[in-house]
mmCIF file of C-alpha atoms and ligand atoms in Angstrom:
data_model
loop_
_atom_site.group_PDB
_atom_site.id
_atom_site.type_symbol
_atom_site.label_atom_id
_atom_site.label_comp_id
_atom_site.label_asym_id
_atom_site.label_seq_id
_atom_site.Cartn_x
_atom_site.Cartn_y
_atom_site.Cartn_z
ATOM 1 C CA MET P 6 -42.162 -17.465 58.556
ATOM 2 C CA THR P 7 -42.588 -13.713 58.872
ATOM 3 C CA LEU P 8 -44.459 -11.869 56.141
ATOM 4 C CA ILE P 9 -44.035 -8.108 55.896
ATOM 5 C CA LEU P 10 -46.213 -5.886 53.726
ATOM 6 C CA GLY P 11 -44.078 -3.040 52.361
ATOM 7 C CA ILE P 12 -45.458 0.249 51.049
ATOM 8 C CA GLU P 13 -43.428 2.822 49.070
ATOM 9 C CA THR P 14 -44.661 6.232 47.874
ATOM 10 C CA SER P 15 -41.639 8.515 48.358
ATOM 11 C CA CYS P 16 -41.438 9.845 44.801
ATOM 12 C CA ASP P 17 -43.253 8.868 41.618
ATOM 13 C CA GLU P 18 -43.774 5.120 41.984
ATOM 14 C CA THR P 19 -46.615 3.661 44.036
ATOM 15 C CA GLY P 20 -45.330 0.341 45.365
ATOM 16 C CA ALA P 21 -46.585 -2.492 47.548
ATOM 17 C CA ALA P 22 -44.901 -5.833 48.161
ATOM 18 C CA VAL P 23 -45.047 -8.910 50.359
ATOM 19 C CA VAL P 24 -41.671 -10.282 51.448
ATOM 20 C CA GLU P 25 -40.934 -13.395 53.510
ATOM 21 C CA ASN P 26 -38.227 -13.250 56.198
ATOM 22 C CA GLY P 27 -36.720 -10.150 54.575
ATOM 23 C CA VAL P 28 -35.255 -12.082 51.662
ATOM 24 C CA ARG P 29 -37.932 -13.797 49.542
ATOM 25 C CA ILE P 30 -40.265 -11.733 47.379
ATOM 26 C CA LEU P 31 -43.821 -13.096 47.200
ATOM 27 C CA SER P 32 -45.109 -10.079 45.261
ATOM 28 C CA ASN P 33 -43.763 -6.704 44.180
ATOM 29 C CA ILE P 34 -46.224 -4.322 42.505
ATOM 30 C CA VAL P 35 -45.092 -0.956 41.135
ATOM 31 C CA ALA P 36 -47.467 1.536 39.516
ATOM 32 C CA SER P 37 -45.217 3.979 37.697
ATOM 33 C CA GLN P 38 -46.178 7.587 37.030
ATOM 34 C CA ILE P 39 -43.440 8.158 34.440
ATOM 35 C CA ASP P 40 -45.938 8.949 31.666
ATOM 36 C CA LEU P 41 -47.657 11.558 33.843
ATOM 37 C CA HIS P 42 -44.392 13.368 34.607
ATOM 38 C CA ALA P 43 -42.684 13.068 31.222
ATOM 39 C CA GLN P 44 -44.467 16.193 29.945
ATOM 40 C CA TYR P 45 -42.867 18.224 32.778
ATOM 41 C CA GLY P 46 -39.398 16.701 32.267
ATOM 42 C CA GLY P 47 -39.274 15.721 35.940
ATOM 43 C CA VAL P 48 -41.453 14.807 38.883
ATOM 44 C CA PHE P 49 -44.266 17.288 39.537
ATOM 45 C CA PRO P 50 -45.044 16.930 43.275
ATOM 46 C CA GLU P 51 -48.791 17.720 43.256
ATOM 47 C CA VAL P 52 -49.362 15.381 40.328
ATOM 48 C CA ALA P 53 -47.385 12.688 42.161
ATOM 49 C CA SER P 54 -49.400 12.776 45.385
ATOM 50 C CA ARG P 55 -52.702 12.791 43.516
ATOM 51 C CA ALA P 56 -51.608 9.753 41.484
ATOM 52 C CA HIS P 57 -50.478 7.939 44.678
ATOM 53 C CA ILE P 58 -53.927 8.523 46.201
ATOM 54 C CA GLU P 59 -55.574 6.905 43.186
ATOM 55 C CA ALA P 60 -53.150 3.991 42.970
ATOM 56 C CA ILE P 61 -52.410 3.023 46.564
ATOM 57 C CA ALA P 62 -55.454 0.873 47.446
ATOM 58 C CA PRO P 63 -55.479 -1.187 44.225
ATOM 59 C CA VAL P 64 -51.685 -1.613 44.363
ATOM 60 C CA VAL P 65 -51.779 -2.911 47.949
ATOM 61 C CA GLU P 66 -54.711 -5.216 47.128
ATOM 62 C CA GLN P 67 -52.866 -6.604 44.128
ATOM 63 C CA SER P 68 -49.699 -7.205 46.145
ATOM 64 C CA LEU P 69 -51.664 -9.348 48.611
ATOM 65 C CA ARG P 70 -53.509 -11.141 45.823
ATOM 66 C CA ASP P 71 -50.319 -11.881 43.861
ATOM 67 C CA ALA P 72 -48.632 -13.194 47.007
ATOM 68 C CA GLY P 73 -51.641 -15.450 47.631
ATOM 69 C CA VAL P 74 -52.124 -14.055 51.150
ATOM 70 C CA THR P 75 -54.544 -11.837 53.077
ATOM 71 C CA LEU P 76 -53.897 -9.218 55.738
ATOM 72 C CA ASP P 77 -54.436 -12.002 58.308
ATOM 73 C CA ASP P 78 -51.115 -13.520 57.195
ATOM 74 C CA ILE P 79 -49.141 -10.255 57.478
ATOM 75 C CA GLU P 80 -47.065 -9.794 60.638
ATOM 76 C CA ALA P 81 -46.135 -6.110 60.282
ATOM 77 C CA ILE P 82 -46.431 -3.179 57.900
ATOM 78 C CA ALA P 83 -43.294 -1.391 56.720
ATOM 79 C CA VAL P 84 -43.684 1.971 55.021
ATOM 80 C CA THR P 85 -41.268 4.548 53.636
ATOM 81 C CA ARG P 86 -41.192 7.481 56.027
ATOM 82 C CA GLY P 87 -38.559 9.528 54.188
ATOM 83 C CA PRO P 88 -36.566 10.977 52.565
ATOM 84 C CA GLY P 89 -38.793 12.010 49.661
ATOM 85 C CA LEU P 90 -41.602 14.348 48.650
ATOM 86 C CA ALA P 91 -43.738 15.233 51.685
ATOM 87 C CA GLY P 92 -47.059 15.016 49.846
ATOM 88 C CA SER P 93 -46.149 11.647 48.345
ATOM 89 C CA LEU P 94 -44.786 10.168 51.575
ATOM 90 C CA LEU P 95 -47.970 11.171 53.415
ATOM 91 C CA VAL P 96 -50.127 9.046 51.128
ATOM 92 C CA GLY P 97 -48.205 5.841 51.898
ATOM 93 C CA VAL P 98 -47.738 6.583 55.598
ATOM 94 C CA ASN P 99 -51.417 7.417 56.120
ATOM 95 C CA PHE P 100 -52.549 4.362 54.194
ATOM 96 C CA ALA P 101 -50.221 2.191 56.289
ATOM 97 C CA LYS P 102 -51.541 3.762 59.501
ATOM 98 C CA GLY P 103 -55.111 3.007 58.390
ATOM 99 C CA LEU P 104 -54.243 -0.688 57.975
ATOM 100 C CA VAL P 105 -52.340 -0.737 61.264
ATOM 101 C CA LEU P 106 -55.278 0.797 63.106
ATOM 102 C CA ALA P 107 -57.845 -1.463 61.482
ATOM 103 C CA ARG P 108 -55.884 -4.705 61.914
ATOM 104 C CA GLY P 109 -53.887 -4.054 65.086
ATOM 105 C CA LEU P 110 -50.602 -4.707 63.247
ATOM 106 C CA PRO P 111 -47.150 -3.333 64.182
ATOM 107 C CA LEU P 112 -45.911 -0.352 62.141
ATOM 108 C CA VAL P 113 -42.282 0.058 61.035
ATOM 109 C CA GLY P 114 -41.183 3.309 59.377
ATOM 110 C CA VAL P 115 -38.353 2.753 56.888
ATOM 111 C CA ASN P 116 -35.698 5.087 55.554
ATOM 112 C CA HIS P 117 -35.862 5.007 51.750
ATOM 113 C CA LEU P 118 -32.055 4.852 51.446
ATOM 114 C CA GLU P 119 -31.938 1.912 53.819
ATOM 115 C CA GLY P 120 -34.550 0.378 51.532
ATOM 116 C CA HIS P 121 -32.188 0.720 48.567
ATOM 117 C CA VAL P 122 -29.439 -0.989 50.608
ATOM 118 C CA TYR P 123 -31.782 -3.891 51.359
ATOM 119 C CA SER P 124 -32.504 -4.453 47.671
ATOM 120 C CA LEU P 125 -29.163 -6.309 47.926
ATOM 121 C CA TRP P 126 -30.710 -8.779 50.396
ATOM 122 C CA LEU P 127 -33.231 -9.618 47.705
ATOM 123 C CA THR P 128 -30.451 -10.240 45.177
ATOM 124 C CA GLU P 129 -29.188 -13.750 44.514
ATOM 125 C CA ARG P 130 -25.658 -14.511 45.647
ATOM 126 C CA GLU P 131 -23.477 -17.547 46.044
ATOM 127 C CA SER P 132 -22.048 -16.972 49.509
ATOM 128 C CA PRO P 133 -23.380 -15.330 52.694
ATOM 129 C CA VAL P 134 -22.721 -11.607 53.246
ATOM 130 C CA GLN P 135 -19.529 -10.833 55.163
ATOM 131 C CA PHE P 136 -19.603 -7.381 56.743
ATOM 132 C CA PRO P 137 -18.257 -4.745 56.375
ATOM 133 C CA VAL P 138 -19.393 -3.859 52.880
ATOM 134 C CA VAL P 139 -19.401 -0.546 51.067
ATOM 135 C CA CYS P 140 -22.565 0.451 49.195
ATOM 136 C CA LEU P 141 -22.798 3.110 46.509
ATOM 137 C CA ILE P 142 -26.370 4.442 46.603
ATOM 138 C CA VAL P 143 -27.045 6.399 43.422
ATOM 139 C CA SER P 144 -30.543 7.576 42.541
ATOM 140 C CA GLY P 145 -32.448 10.628 41.378
ATOM 141 C CA GLY P 146 -32.152 12.223 44.809
ATOM 142 C CA HIS P 147 -28.994 10.686 46.310
ATOM 143 C CA SER P 148 -25.360 9.807 45.674
ATOM 144 C CA GLU P 149 -23.759 8.330 48.739
ATOM 145 C CA ILE P 150 -20.978 5.968 49.672
ATOM 146 C CA VAL P 151 -21.963 4.128 52.835
ATOM 147 C CA LEU P 152 -19.985 1.702 55.000
ATOM 148 C CA ILE P 153 -22.238 -1.008 56.451
ATOM 149 C CA SER P 154 -20.704 -2.856 59.387
ATOM 150 C CA GLU P 155 -23.814 -4.790 60.480
ATOM 151 C CA HIS P 156 -27.569 -4.792 59.849
ATOM 152 C CA GLY P 157 -28.703 -1.222 60.503
ATOM 153 C CA GLN P 158 -25.171 0.070 61.192
ATOM 154 C CA TYR P 159 -24.144 2.724 58.685
ATOM 155 C CA ARG P 160 -21.394 5.238 58.267
ATOM 156 C CA GLN P 161 -21.609 7.714 55.439
ATOM 157 C CA LEU P 162 -18.191 8.010 53.818
ATOM 158 C CA GLY P 163 -19.188 10.387 51.057
ATOM 159 C CA THR P 164 -22.131 12.194 49.520
ATOM 160 C CA THR P 165 -22.838 14.703 46.783
ATOM 161 C CA ILE P 166 -22.275 18.342 47.585
ATOM 162 C CA ASP P 167 -24.725 19.465 44.867
ATOM 163 C CA ASP P 168 -26.671 17.355 42.333
ATOM 164 C CA ALA P 169 -27.316 13.634 42.675
ATOM 165 C CA ALA P 170 -25.940 11.371 39.928
ATOM 166 C CA GLY P 171 -29.439 10.539 38.634
ATOM 167 C CA GLU P 172 -30.344 14.219 38.702
ATOM 168 C CA ALA P 173 -27.294 14.926 36.509
ATOM 169 C CA PHE P 174 -28.444 12.242 34.036
ATOM 170 C CA ASP P 175 -31.953 13.760 34.020
ATOM 171 C CA LYS P 176 -30.737 17.366 33.584
ATOM 172 C CA VAL P 177 -28.240 16.543 30.830
ATOM 173 C CA ALA P 178 -30.869 14.468 29.017
ATOM 174 C CA ARG P 179 -33.212 17.452 29.136
ATOM 175 C CA LEU P 180 -30.484 19.710 27.724
ATOM 176 C CA LEU P 181 -29.967 17.293 24.865
ATOM 177 C CA GLY P 182 -33.687 17.030 24.152
ATOM 178 C CA LEU P 183 -33.836 13.398 25.339
ATOM 179 C CA PRO P 184 -36.911 12.071 27.173
ATOM 180 C CA TYR P 185 -37.485 11.695 30.926
ATOM 181 C CA PRO P 186 -36.190 9.787 32.842
ATOM 182 C CA GLY P 187 -32.805 10.778 31.507
ATOM 183 C CA GLY P 188 -30.695 7.838 32.737
ATOM 184 C CA PRO P 189 -32.077 5.134 30.463
ATOM 185 C CA ALA P 190 -32.311 7.635 27.557
ATOM 186 C CA ILE P 191 -28.646 8.656 27.882
ATOM 187 C CA GLN P 192 -27.534 5.045 28.226
ATOM 188 C CA ARG P 193 -29.396 4.160 25.011
ATOM 189 C CA VAL P 194 -28.024 7.083 22.983
ATOM 190 C CA ALA P 195 -24.496 6.631 24.429
ATOM 191 C CA GLU P 196 -24.263 3.127 22.967
ATOM 192 C CA GLY P 197 -23.600 4.669 19.564
ATOM 193 C CA GLY P 198 -21.193 7.336 20.834
ATOM 194 C CA ASP P 199 -17.500 7.778 21.576
ATOM 195 C CA PRO P 200 -16.888 8.158 25.356
ATOM 196 C CA THR P 201 -13.552 9.887 24.684
ATOM 197 C CA ALA P 202 -14.938 12.515 22.270
ATOM 198 C CA TYR P 203 -15.273 15.141 25.033
ATOM 199 C CA ASP P 204 -13.026 15.432 28.068
ATOM 200 C CA PHE P 205 -15.659 16.374 30.659
ATOM 201 C CA PRO P 206 -14.515 17.141 34.237
ATOM 202 C CA ARG P 207 -14.188 14.485 36.937
ATOM 203 C CA ALA P 208 -14.900 16.773 39.905
ATOM 204 C CA LEU P 209 -13.227 16.348 43.325
ATOM 205 C CA ARG P 210 -10.989 13.606 41.920
ATOM 206 C CA GLY P 211 -8.523 12.454 44.566
ATOM 207 C CA GLU P 212 -10.194 14.638 47.199
ATOM 208 C CA GLY P 213 -11.998 12.230 49.478
ATOM 209 C CA TYR P 214 -15.273 10.481 48.815
ATOM 210 C CA ASP P 215 -17.695 13.358 48.160
ATOM 211 C CA PHE P 216 -19.128 13.955 44.696
ATOM 212 C CA SER P 217 -20.024 17.066 42.713
ATOM 213 C CA PHE P 218 -21.985 16.902 39.470
ATOM 214 C CA SER P 219 -23.227 20.439 38.860
ATOM 215 C CA GLY P 220 -20.013 21.559 37.104
ATOM 216 C CA LEU P 221 -20.261 18.573 34.783
ATOM 217 C CA LYS P 222 -23.753 19.621 33.742
ATOM 218 C CA THR P 223 -22.475 23.141 32.984
ATOM 219 C CA ALA P 224 -19.547 21.709 31.005
ATOM 220 C CA VAL P 225 -21.997 19.737 28.867
ATOM 221 C CA LEU P 226 -24.095 22.861 28.323
ATOM 222 C CA ARG P 227 -21.003 24.822 27.199
ATOM 223 C CA ALA P 228 -19.979 22.044 24.839
ATOM 224 C CA VAL P 229 -23.306 21.806 23.078
ATOM 225 C CA GLN P 230 -24.764 25.310 23.207
ATOM 226 C CA GLU P 231 -24.425 27.564 20.191
ATOM 227 C CA PRO P 232 -22.115 30.287 21.667
ATOM 228 C CA TYR P 233 -23.681 33.334 20.052
ATOM 229 C CA SER P 234 -27.328 32.437 20.413
ATOM 230 C CA GLY P 235 -27.467 34.847 23.342
ATOM 231 C CA LYS P 236 -30.107 32.622 24.879
ATOM 232 C CA ARG P 237 -29.313 30.515 27.883
ATOM 233 C CA PRO P 238 -32.092 28.016 28.334
ATOM 234 C CA PRO P 239 -34.291 28.460 31.410
ATOM 235 C CA LYS P 240 -33.227 25.919 34.026
ATOM 236 C CA SER P 241 -35.939 23.372 33.384
ATOM 237 C CA GLU P 242 -36.012 23.470 29.595
ATOM 238 C CA SER P 243 -34.127 21.717 26.859
ATOM 239 C CA LEU P 244 -32.082 23.465 24.217
ATOM 240 C CA THR P 245 -34.029 24.064 21.029
ATOM 241 C CA PRO P 246 -32.329 22.750 17.884
ATOM 242 C CA ASP P 247 -31.212 26.300 16.899
ATOM 243 C CA GLN P 248 -29.432 26.626 20.257
ATOM 244 C CA LEU P 249 -27.382 23.465 19.681
ATOM 245 C CA ARG P 250 -24.051 23.781 17.865
ATOM 246 C CA PRO P 251 -24.592 22.303 14.407
ATOM 247 C CA GLU P 252 -21.571 20.017 14.676
ATOM 248 C CA VAL P 253 -22.722 18.447 17.956
ATOM 249 C CA ASN P 254 -22.983 14.669 17.912
ATOM 250 C CA VAL P 255 -25.492 13.882 20.669
ATOM 251 C CA ALA P 256 -24.322 10.262 20.957
ATOM 252 C CA ASP P 257 -20.718 11.398 21.602
ATOM 253 C CA VAL P 258 -21.860 13.944 24.199
ATOM 254 C CA ALA P 259 -24.047 11.353 25.952
ATOM 255 C CA ALA P 260 -21.260 8.744 25.936
ATOM 256 C CA SER P 261 -18.640 11.219 27.210
ATOM 257 C CA PHE P 262 -20.958 12.536 29.937
ATOM 258 C CA GLN P 263 -21.817 8.991 31.050
ATOM 259 C CA ALA P 264 -18.119 8.061 31.122
ATOM 260 C CA ALA P 265 -17.349 11.072 33.354
ATOM 261 C CA VAL P 266 -20.079 10.119 35.862
ATOM 262 C CA VAL P 267 -19.141 6.439 35.822
ATOM 263 C CA ASP P 268 -15.394 7.119 36.231
ATOM 264 C CA ILE P 269 -15.836 9.194 39.341
ATOM 265 C CA LEU P 270 -18.473 6.928 40.937
ATOM 266 C CA VAL P 271 -16.311 3.849 40.362
ATOM 267 C CA GLU P 272 -13.026 5.449 41.407
ATOM 268 C CA LYS P 273 -14.310 6.854 44.708
ATOM 269 C CA THR P 274 -16.295 3.756 45.639
ATOM 270 C CA ILE P 275 -13.291 1.471 45.116
ATOM 271 C CA GLN P 276 -11.018 3.824 47.063
ATOM 272 C CA ALA P 277 -13.520 4.016 49.942
ATOM 273 C CA ALA P 278 -14.048 0.246 49.992
ATOM 274 C CA THR P 279 -10.359 -0.629 50.025
ATOM 275 C CA ALA P 280 -9.514 2.058 52.596
ATOM 276 C CA HIS P 281 -12.186 0.743 54.983
ATOM 277 C CA GLY P 282 -11.502 -2.968 54.633
ATOM 278 C CA ALA P 283 -14.771 -3.792 52.870
ATOM 279 C CA THR P 284 -15.169 -7.357 51.657
ATOM 280 C CA GLU P 285 -17.570 -6.451 48.837
ATOM 281 C CA ILE P 286 -18.866 -3.490 46.873
ATOM 282 C CA TRP P 287 -22.633 -3.056 46.533
ATOM 283 C CA MET P 288 -24.503 -0.695 44.270
ATOM 284 C CA ALA P 289 -28.144 0.328 44.659
ATOM 285 C CA GLY P 290 -30.631 2.927 43.406
ATOM 286 C CA GLY P 291 -31.882 3.851 39.939
ATOM 287 C CA VAL P 292 -28.454 4.767 38.519
ATOM 288 C CA SER P 293 -27.077 1.337 39.493
ATOM 289 C CA ALA P 294 -29.188 0.066 36.587
ATOM 290 C CA ASN P 295 -26.683 1.758 34.271
ATOM 291 C CA ALA P 296 -24.886 -0.831 32.137
ATOM 292 C CA ALA P 297 -21.650 1.178 31.820
ATOM 293 C CA LEU P 298 -21.503 1.706 35.596
ATOM 294 C CA ARG P 299 -22.029 -2.007 36.240
ATOM 295 C CA ALA P 300 -19.454 -3.120 33.692
ATOM 296 C CA THR P 301 -16.822 -0.565 34.742
ATOM 297 C CA MET P 302 -17.219 -1.296 38.453
ATOM 298 C CA ARG P 303 -16.870 -5.036 37.818
ATOM 299 C CA GLU P 304 -13.858 -4.465 35.589
ATOM 300 C CA ARG P 305 -11.922 -2.166 37.930
ATOM 301 C CA SER P 306 -12.877 -3.436 41.389
ATOM 302 C CA PRO P 307 -10.481 -5.791 43.165
ATOM 303 C CA LEU P 308 -13.470 -6.839 45.344
ATOM 304 C CA PRO P 309 -16.604 -8.762 44.366
ATOM 305 C CA VAL P 310 -19.326 -6.414 43.082
ATOM 306 C CA TYR P 311 -23.047 -6.940 43.662
ATOM 307 C CA TYR P 312 -26.058 -5.034 42.377
ATOM 308 C CA PRO P 313 -29.761 -5.831 42.261
ATOM 309 C CA PRO P 314 -31.708 -6.953 39.199
ATOM 310 C CA LEU P 315 -33.066 -3.970 37.223
ATOM 311 C CA LYS P 316 -36.540 -4.114 38.771
ATOM 312 C CA LEU P 317 -35.064 -3.724 42.257
ATOM 313 C CA CYS P 318 -32.699 -0.847 41.331
ATOM 314 C CA VAL P 319 -35.528 1.621 40.834
ATOM 315 C CA ASP P 320 -37.978 2.485 43.586
ATOM 316 C CA ASN P 321 -40.032 -0.478 44.767
ATOM 317 C CA ALA P 322 -41.714 -1.726 47.922
ATOM 318 C CA ALA P 323 -39.971 -5.104 48.196
ATOM 319 C CA MET P 324 -36.793 -3.341 49.357
ATOM 320 C CA ILE P 325 -38.857 -1.418 51.934
ATOM 321 C CA ALA P 326 -40.420 -4.657 53.208
ATOM 322 C CA SER P 327 -36.952 -6.217 53.464
ATOM 323 C CA ALA P 328 -35.452 -3.269 55.367
ATOM 324 C CA GLY P 329 -38.610 -3.213 57.496
ATOM 325 C CA TYR P 330 -38.200 -6.910 58.337
ATOM 326 C CA PHE P 331 -34.658 -6.402 59.647
ATOM 327 C CA ARG P 332 -35.801 -3.409 61.703
ATOM 328 C CA TYR P 333 -38.759 -5.425 62.950
ATOM 329 C CA VAL P 334 -36.660 -8.356 64.156
ATOM 330 C CA GLN P 335 -34.381 -5.880 65.939
ATOM 331 C CA GLY P 336 -37.438 -4.791 67.929
ATOM 332 C CA PHE P 337 -38.085 -1.541 66.129
ATOM 333 C CA ARG P 338 -41.725 -0.251 66.191
ATOM 334 C CA ASP P 339 -43.303 3.074 65.331
ATOM 335 C CA ASP P 340 -46.452 4.636 66.811
ATOM 336 C CA LEU P 341 -49.514 5.884 65.004
ATOM 337 C CA ASP P 342 -48.256 9.440 65.502
ATOM 338 C CA MET P 343 -45.200 8.693 63.298
ATOM 339 C CA ASP P 344 -44.615 11.670 61.004
ATOM 340 C CA VAL P 345 -43.073 11.745 57.517
ATOM 341 C CA ARG P 346 -39.439 12.879 57.304
ATOM 342 C CA PRO P 347 -38.842 14.413 53.853
ATOM 343 C CA LEU P 348 -35.147 15.109 54.627
ATOM 344 C CA TRP P 349 -34.372 12.052 56.777
ATOM 345 C CA PRO P 350 -30.666 11.175 56.465
ATOM 346 C CA LEU P 351 -29.656 7.521 56.611
ATOM 347 C CA THR P 352 -29.543 6.737 60.313
ATOM 348 C CA THR P 353 -27.898 3.999 62.268
ATOM 349 C CA ILE P 354 -30.473 2.159 64.308
ATOM 350 C CA ALA P 355 -30.289 0.458 67.621
ATOM 351 C CA GLN P 356 -33.307 -0.417 69.747
ATOM 352 C CA GLY P 357 -35.202 2.846 70.030
ATOM 353 C CA VAL P 358 -32.087 4.924 69.392
ATOM 354 C CA GLU P 359 -31.220 6.662 66.166
ATOM 355 C CA GLU P 360 -27.889 8.104 65.305
ATOM 356 C CA THR P 361 -27.320 10.137 62.184
ATOM 357 C CA VAL P 362 -24.452 8.747 60.195
ATOM 358 C CA ARG P 363 -21.315 10.566 59.054
HETATM 359 O O1 KG4 R 402 -33.959 5.060 42.710
HETATM 360 P P1 KG4 R 402 -34.807 5.766 41.726
HETATM 361 O O2 KG4 R 402 -35.863 4.980 40.978
HETATM 362 O O3 KG4 R 402 -35.586 6.945 42.382
HETATM 363 C C1 KG4 R 402 -35.057 7.771 43.365
HETATM 364 O O4 KG4 R 402 -35.079 7.369 44.556
HETATM 365 O O5 KG4 R 402 -34.564 8.846 42.968
HETATM 366 O O6 KG4 R 402 -33.815 6.481 40.689
HETATM 367 C C2 KG4 R 402 -34.274 7.231 39.606
HETATM 368 C C3 KG4 R 402 -33.063 7.807 38.884
HETATM 369 C C4 KG4 R 402 -33.420 8.768 37.758
HETATM 370 O O7 KG4 R 402 -32.637 9.926 37.913
HETATM 371 C C5 KG4 R 402 -33.036 8.010 36.496
HETATM 372 O O8 KG4 R 402 -32.630 8.854 35.439
HETATM 373 C C6 KG4 R 402 -31.898 7.146 36.991
HETATM 374 O O9 KG4 R 402 -32.298 6.752 38.297
HETATM 375 N N1 KG4 R 402 -31.697 5.957 36.155
HETATM 376 C C7 KG4 R 402 -30.574 5.727 35.430
HETATM 377 C C8 KG4 R 402 -30.787 4.528 34.691
HETATM 378 N N2 KG4 R 402 -32.036 4.066 35.008
HETATM 379 C C9 KG4 R 402 -32.572 4.949 35.902
HETATM 380 N N3 KG4 R 402 -29.434 6.439 35.334
HETATM 381 C C10 KG4 R 402 -28.476 5.957 34.499
HETATM 382 N N4 KG4 R 402 -28.620 4.845 33.756
HETATM 383 C C11 KG4 R 402 -29.740 4.115 33.812
HETATM 384 N N5 KG4 R 402 -29.857 2.997 33.068
HETATM 385 ZN ZN1 ZN R 403 -35.009 5.655 45.399
#
């Protein structure tokens, strides 16, 4: 039995978890900072790192306590090294190094995107995984279609050329005066709306597996903004009620926007999976919590579709511990001089060798 302590601080959630053999969660603690960032309508980096500093020790202690173990039972420490906010990543990485130094434990740096992929190893399923699989990773910072041919073997088939899918949800929510984070807010409002009310663009349709969401955000702005107000909202602000067209039905806009994002994510993922002989489609990351995305993918995919339970879609440390376990058993170790990698692309790993995918 191998117990890994996972630590995650790449963005605005402070997470610690204990996972057995990469697949069984003994504890999974997440201290969310959503309330702190809601007033800014997005993640405020300095606020995030300060909050991680306050939360990290109690969160790690609680993860051990909840798992009913002590550091003596832990075999290695896995920590998110990137991609993410530098100041936030540093808190987790330095805390992990402190434990490693004090306890003489092995250190495994984990790519946050690989973590999202491994949330699928923590998801119940009826039959063993048959590679290759195609995973759609959709979060606040990423939208990627990845072919996984073996543990740690990735090929990026597509990515966003501008905004991430979650970022589009967050920006459109802000435009519509909905709260942060935008994904759950849009999903809620969209339930009462007509997804065919507006014909928003499906960018790069039929042109490979890359995504583009910035034009969609502009199309939503054009549809809802009062044309003669003469005031374009500053980038980070919502439209004030007098800048919204009076006839705008926010539920219809939200439902039509969501349908446009879901259509293109589903279409390209299915095309990529069938073209590359995948046996299954996986979805991971915060946007994979979206009910319309889940239902549409299941409905249209000729292949079995898997996604994690809601708690494992958003950032958490159990997925980092799981990814860390599989790296660990492949012989991967990091030194105490391991740095953070805020822009680290998903890399294919082999013993001591990294190869950037794509
Ligand atoms: O994976 P995650 O927790 O953090 C990152 O690594 O970015 O993803 C957060 C993103 C946010 O943009 C949020 O709006 C989006 O996931 N999200 C959703 C839903 N729940 C969270 N987007 C659409 N529908 C949802 N139900
Ligand atoms: Zn994430």
